[in-house]
Amino acid sequence: MSLTGGGACEPPPDVARRAELTGEADLAEGERPAGQRGVARAGLRRAGLDGPLKRRDSGPCGAVPSWRPGPVRPSLLGLERLGLLPGSRPSTARGNSGADVSGPWLSWPMIEVHTVTFDSHDPYRIARWWSDALGWPMGEGGPEDDEILVERPGGRPHLLFQRVPEGKSVKNRLHLDLRPADRTRDEEVERLIALGATLHEDHRFSDGTGWVVLLDPDGNEFCVCRSDAERAAGPS
């Protein structure tokens, strides 16, 4: 079981590719470094993604952001894939076209996500549940400890569970999207429910797409999405 990348279970491929190349935020005219204009648009033209895109509100786990004409910020990943990101970190960078692509977002890495932290009355109990659910090992500690880490194999981000006196009262403003590694979405949902999760919302569709919202034993919402194999196969 793994955490999904990109935030949504199933973003439309054209929107996802465009976001990958340019980043999601538009820059106002006065916010762009001199000489940067046109770099992201050129990248989109090379990728064949410079046509207009309409807003799509059907993306699971939230609406897909709309795209508007105008200047956009190139993302690090997009610039790198387009051959516009230099191997070093000079103060001024120039892409293949000679355009200046320097900017504050090129100072990589700016910051890293070390842990995603959950509050709990019983951190050891819920950490054990997530360890079983994800197949990630628990860090040191026992039932008497106020903080228990569930460590992601291969490195950060880990999950941290900390003791608090109050209980959960409202919907989480942050949740995890999970994708099965070696089974289908539906098989994974059955396995997690058998472990103690609760079905909260079912967003599966007749063509096989969609996702399921479950609650962990503490009531924290999380989504189970289709596996990579299911996504590659497309709708049934």
GROMACS .gro file of C-alpha atoms in nm:
model
  236
    1MET     CA    1   0.000   0.000   0.000
    2SER     CA    2   0.140   0.342  -0.090
    3LEU     CA    3   0.050   0.707  -0.066
    4THR     CA    4  -0.059   0.854  -0.399
    5GLY     CA    5   0.127   1.136  -0.563
    6GLY     CA    6  -0.031   1.455  -0.686
    7GLY     CA    7  -0.301   1.478  -0.427
    8ALA     CA    8  -0.600   1.347  -0.619
    9CYS     CA    9  -0.690   0.982  -0.685
   10GLU     CA   10  -0.756   1.021  -1.057
   11PRO     CA   11  -0.675   1.363  -1.210
   12PRO     CA   12  -0.756   1.390  -1.582
   13PRO     CA   13  -0.432   1.312  -1.770
   14ASP     CA   14  -0.416   1.635  -1.973
   15VAL     CA   15  -0.463   1.851  -1.664
   16ALA     CA   16  -0.215   1.644  -1.465
   17ARG     CA   17   0.048   1.668  -1.740
   18ARG     CA   18  -0.003   2.041  -1.776
   19ALA     CA   19   0.028   2.091  -1.401
   20GLU     CA   20   0.345   1.882  -1.404
   21LEU     CA   21   0.505   2.105  -1.664
   22THR     CA   22   0.402   2.444  -1.534
   23GLY     CA   23   0.302   2.432  -1.166
   24GLU     CA   24  -0.049   2.523  -1.052
   25ALA     CA   25  -0.022   2.892  -0.970
   26ASP     CA   26  -0.052   3.181  -1.210
   27LEU     CA   27   0.181   3.474  -1.154
   28ALA     CA   28   0.070   3.833  -1.181
   29GLU     CA   29   0.249   4.044  -1.441
   30GLY     CA   30   0.468   4.219  -1.188
   31GLU     CA   31   0.570   3.899  -1.006
   32ARG     CA   32   0.767   3.732  -1.285
   33PRO     CA   33   1.144   3.771  -1.308
   34ALA     CA   34   1.258   3.960  -1.616
   35GLY     CA   35   1.318   3.735  -1.916
   36GLN     CA   36   1.110   3.450  -1.784
   37ARG     CA   37   0.807   3.517  -2.001
   38GLY     CA   38   0.731   3.242  -2.248
   39VAL     CA   39   0.940   2.964  -2.093
   40ALA     CA   40   0.647   2.765  -1.955
   41ARG     CA   41   0.435   2.830  -2.264
   42ALA     CA   42   0.718   2.704  -2.484
   43GLY     CA   43   0.732   2.389  -2.275
   44LEU     CA   44   0.360   2.336  -2.319
   45ARG     CA   45   0.393   2.379  -2.695
   46ARG     CA   46   0.668   2.116  -2.706
   47ALA     CA   47   0.448   1.877  -2.509
   48GLY     CA   48   0.143   1.951  -2.724
   49LEU     CA   49  -0.051   2.086  -2.425
   50ASP     CA   50  -0.084   2.452  -2.517
   51GLY     CA   51  -0.452   2.431  -2.617
   52PRO     CA   52  -0.730   2.567  -2.394
   53LEU     CA   53  -0.851   2.354  -2.106
   54LYS     CA   54  -1.194   2.382  -1.950
   55ARG     CA   55  -1.260   2.344  -1.579
   56ARG     CA   56  -1.342   1.990  -1.478
   57ASP     CA   57  -1.528   1.941  -1.153
   58SER     CA   58  -1.551   1.563  -1.180
   59GLY     CA   59  -1.201   1.484  -1.056
   60PRO     CA   60  -1.214   1.260  -0.749
   61CYS     CA   61  -1.097   1.391  -0.412
   62GLY     CA   62  -1.187   1.745  -0.515
   63ALA     CA   63  -1.240   1.960  -0.822
   64VAL     CA   64  -0.959   1.999  -1.073
   65PRO     CA   65  -0.837   2.360  -1.083
   66SER     CA   66  -0.931   2.559  -1.389
   67TRP     CA   67  -0.664   2.696  -1.623
   68ARG     CA   68  -0.677   3.050  -1.750
   69PRO     CA   69  -0.483   3.220  -2.030
   70GLY     CA   70  -0.195   3.422  -1.899
   71PRO     CA   71   0.149   3.384  -1.746
   72VAL     CA   72   0.218   3.067  -1.551
   73ARG     CA   73   0.502   2.960  -1.322
   74PRO     CA   74   0.723   2.677  -1.449
   75SER     CA   75   0.762   2.399  -1.194
   76LEU     CA   76   1.096   2.240  -1.108
   77LEU     CA   77   0.989   1.901  -1.239
   78GLY     CA   78   0.853   2.049  -1.559
   79LEU     CA   79   1.168   2.251  -1.628
   80GLU     CA   80   1.388   1.951  -1.557
   81ARG     CA   81   1.192   1.726  -1.792
   82LEU     CA   82   1.207   1.991  -2.063
   83GLY     CA   83   1.583   2.023  -2.027
   84LEU     CA   84   1.556   2.377  -1.893
   85LEU     CA   85   1.689   2.315  -1.542
   86PRO     CA   86   2.067   2.325  -1.506
   87GLY     CA   87   2.247   2.060  -1.307
   88SER     CA   88   2.395   2.313  -1.066
   89ARG     CA   89   2.230   2.589  -0.864
   90PRO     CA   90   2.358   2.915  -1.009
   91SER     CA   91   2.193   3.243  -0.922
   92THR     CA   92   2.102   3.293  -1.289
   93ALA     CA   93   1.987   2.997  -1.496
   94ARG     CA   94   1.929   2.989  -1.870
   95GLY     CA   95   1.730   2.731  -2.057
   96ASN     CA   96   1.791   2.581  -2.403
   97SER     CA   97   1.625   2.882  -2.565
   98GLY     CA   98   1.851   3.124  -2.380
   99ALA     CA   99   1.563   3.259  -2.172
  100ASP     CA  100   1.634   3.349  -1.810
  101VAL     CA  101   1.454   3.092  -1.594
  102SER     CA  102   1.598   3.195  -1.260
  103GLY     CA  103   1.364   3.252  -0.968
  104PRO     CA  104   1.309   3.172  -0.603
  105TRP     CA  105   1.145   2.837  -0.685
  106LEU     CA  106   1.473   2.712  -0.836
  107SER     CA  107   1.638   2.702  -0.492
  108TRP     CA  108   1.562   2.332  -0.454
  109PRO     CA  109   1.496   2.180  -0.205
  110MET     CA  110   1.324   2.464  -0.025
  111ILE     CA  111   1.186   2.244   0.254
  112GLU     CA  112   1.092   1.878   0.301
  113VAL     CA  113   0.789   1.707   0.452
  114HIS     CA  114   0.928   1.501   0.739
  115THR     CA  115   0.610   1.365   0.899
  116VAL     CA  116   0.233   1.383   0.869
  117THR     CA  117   0.111   1.412   1.229
  118PHE     CA  118  -0.216   1.282   1.375
  119ASP     CA  119  -0.364   1.368   1.715
  120SER     CA  120  -0.500   1.075   1.916
  121HIS     CA  121  -0.616   0.971   2.263
  122ASP     CA  122  -0.415   0.652   2.222
  123PRO     CA  123  -0.125   0.707   1.979
  124TYR     CA  124   0.024   0.361   2.027
  125ARG     CA  125  -0.301   0.184   1.935
  126ILE     CA  126  -0.368   0.388   1.622
  127ALA     CA  127  -0.002   0.372   1.517
  128ARG     CA  128  -0.019  -0.007   1.532
  129TRP     CA  129  -0.331   0.001   1.315
  130TRP     CA  130  -0.166   0.219   1.050
  131SER     CA  131   0.147   0.005   1.064
  132ASP     CA  132  -0.065  -0.300   0.980
  133ALA     CA  133  -0.264  -0.109   0.717
  134LEU     CA  134   0.039   0.026   0.530
  135GLY     CA  135   0.295  -0.243   0.603
  136TRP     CA  136   0.528   0.021   0.749
  137PRO     CA  137   0.730  -0.057   1.065
  138MET     CA  138   0.670   0.124   1.391
  139GLY     CA  139   0.944   0.320   1.559
  140GLU     CA  140   1.051   0.271   1.917
  141GLY     CA  141   0.797   0.326   2.194
  142GLY     CA  142   0.510   0.165   2.377
  143PRO     CA  143   0.157   0.230   2.504
  144GLU     CA  144   0.282   0.472   2.769
  145ASP     CA  145   0.457   0.701   2.517
  146ASP     CA  146   0.302   1.025   2.397
  147GLU     CA  147   0.445   1.003   2.044
  148ILE     CA  148   0.477   0.700   1.817
  149LEU     CA  149   0.630   0.707   1.470
  150VAL     CA  150   0.531   0.482   1.180
  151GLU     CA  151   0.827   0.488   0.946
  152ARG     CA  152   0.792   0.486   0.570
  153PRO     CA  153   1.036   0.236   0.413
  154GLY     CA  154   1.282   0.420   0.197
  155GLY     CA  155   1.255   0.751   0.380
  156ARG     CA  156   1.025   1.042   0.456
  157PRO     CA  157   0.743   1.133   0.493
  158HIS     CA  158   0.662   0.924   0.800
  159LEU     CA  159   0.341   0.920   1.004
  160LEU     CA  160   0.356   1.051   1.362
  161PHE     CA  161   0.082   0.992   1.618
  162GLN     CA  162   0.080   1.214   1.927
  163ARG     CA  163  -0.131   1.207   2.241
  164VAL     CA  164  -0.385   1.488   2.295
  165PRO     CA  165  -0.665   1.521   2.553
  166GLU     CA  166  -0.944   1.617   2.313
  167GLY     CA  167  -1.122   1.391   2.067
  168LYS     CA  168  -1.187   1.440   1.695
  169SER     CA  169  -1.492   1.662   1.641
  170VAL     CA  170  -1.499   1.773   1.273
  171LYS     CA  171  -1.394   1.649   0.930
  172ASN     CA  172  -1.019   1.641   0.871
  173ARG     CA  173  -0.884   1.931   0.665
  174LEU     CA  174  -0.606   1.698   0.551
  175HIS     CA  175  -0.635   1.332   0.454
  176LEU     CA  176  -0.429   1.056   0.293
  177ASP     CA  177  -0.498   0.908  -0.051
  178LEU     CA  178  -0.383   0.546  -0.064
  179ARG     CA  179  -0.317   0.328  -0.367
  180PRO     CA  180  -0.284  -0.053  -0.350
  181ALA     CA  181   0.054  -0.192  -0.452
  182ASP     CA  182  -0.032  -0.558  -0.523
  183ARG     CA  183  -0.410  -0.586  -0.522
  184THR     CA  184  -0.716  -0.406  -0.656
  185ARG     CA  185  -0.890  -0.112  -0.495
  186ASP     CA  186  -1.188  -0.325  -0.394
  187GLU     CA  187  -0.967  -0.596  -0.245
  188GLU     CA  188  -0.782  -0.331  -0.048
  189VAL     CA  189  -1.106  -0.183   0.083
  190GLU     CA  190  -1.216  -0.527   0.206
  191ARG     CA  191  -0.879  -0.584   0.374
  192LEU     CA  192  -0.883  -0.248   0.554
  193ILE     CA  193  -1.240  -0.295   0.673
  194ALA     CA  194  -1.139  -0.635   0.810
  195LEU     CA  195  -0.858  -0.458   0.997
  196GLY     CA  196  -1.106  -0.223   1.161
  197ALA     CA  197  -1.168   0.061   0.915
  198THR     CA  198  -1.524   0.186   0.859
  199LEU     CA  199  -1.687   0.261   0.524
  200HIS     CA  200  -1.766   0.634   0.517
  201GLU     CA  201  -1.842   0.728   0.154
  202ASP     CA  202  -1.848   0.511  -0.160
  203HIS     CA  203  -1.755   0.697  -0.478
  204ARG     CA  204  -1.709   0.397  -0.706
  205PHE     CA  205  -1.874   0.414  -1.048
  206SER     CA  206  -2.021   0.148  -1.275
  207ASP     CA  207  -1.726   0.170  -1.517
  208GLY     CA  208  -1.484   0.069  -1.240
  209THR     CA  209  -1.340   0.413  -1.174
  210GLY     CA  210  -1.374   0.607  -0.850
  211TRP     CA  211  -1.255   0.577  -0.494
  212VAL     CA  212  -1.373   0.488  -0.143
  213VAL     CA  213  -1.354   0.702   0.171
  214LEU     CA  214  -1.285   0.502   0.488
  215LEU     CA  215  -1.239   0.598   0.852
  216ASP     CA  216  -0.956   0.461   1.064
  217PRO     CA  217  -1.039   0.348   1.422
  218ASP     CA  218  -0.993   0.708   1.544
  219GLY     CA  219  -1.237   0.840   1.282
  220ASN     CA  220  -0.976   0.994   1.050
  221GLU     CA  221  -1.088   1.000   0.687
  222PHE     CA  222  -0.868   0.853   0.413
  223CYS     CA  223  -0.927   0.749   0.053
  224VAL     CA  224  -0.850   0.423  -0.125
  225CYS     CA  225  -0.791   0.476  -0.495
  226ARG     CA  226  -0.743   0.239  -0.786
  227SER     CA  227  -0.408   0.066  -0.825
  228ASP     CA  228  -0.163   0.166  -1.097
  229ALA     CA  229  -0.260  -0.147  -1.292
  230GLU     CA  230  -0.629  -0.057  -1.275
  231ARG     CA  231  -0.561   0.301  -1.383
  232ALA     CA  232  -0.349   0.181  -1.676
  233ALA     CA  233  -0.627  -0.054  -1.788
  234GLY     CA  234  -0.876   0.234  -1.795
  235PRO     CA  235  -1.252   0.217  -1.738
  236SER     CA  236  -1.411  -0.127  -1.771
   0.00000   0.00000   0.00000
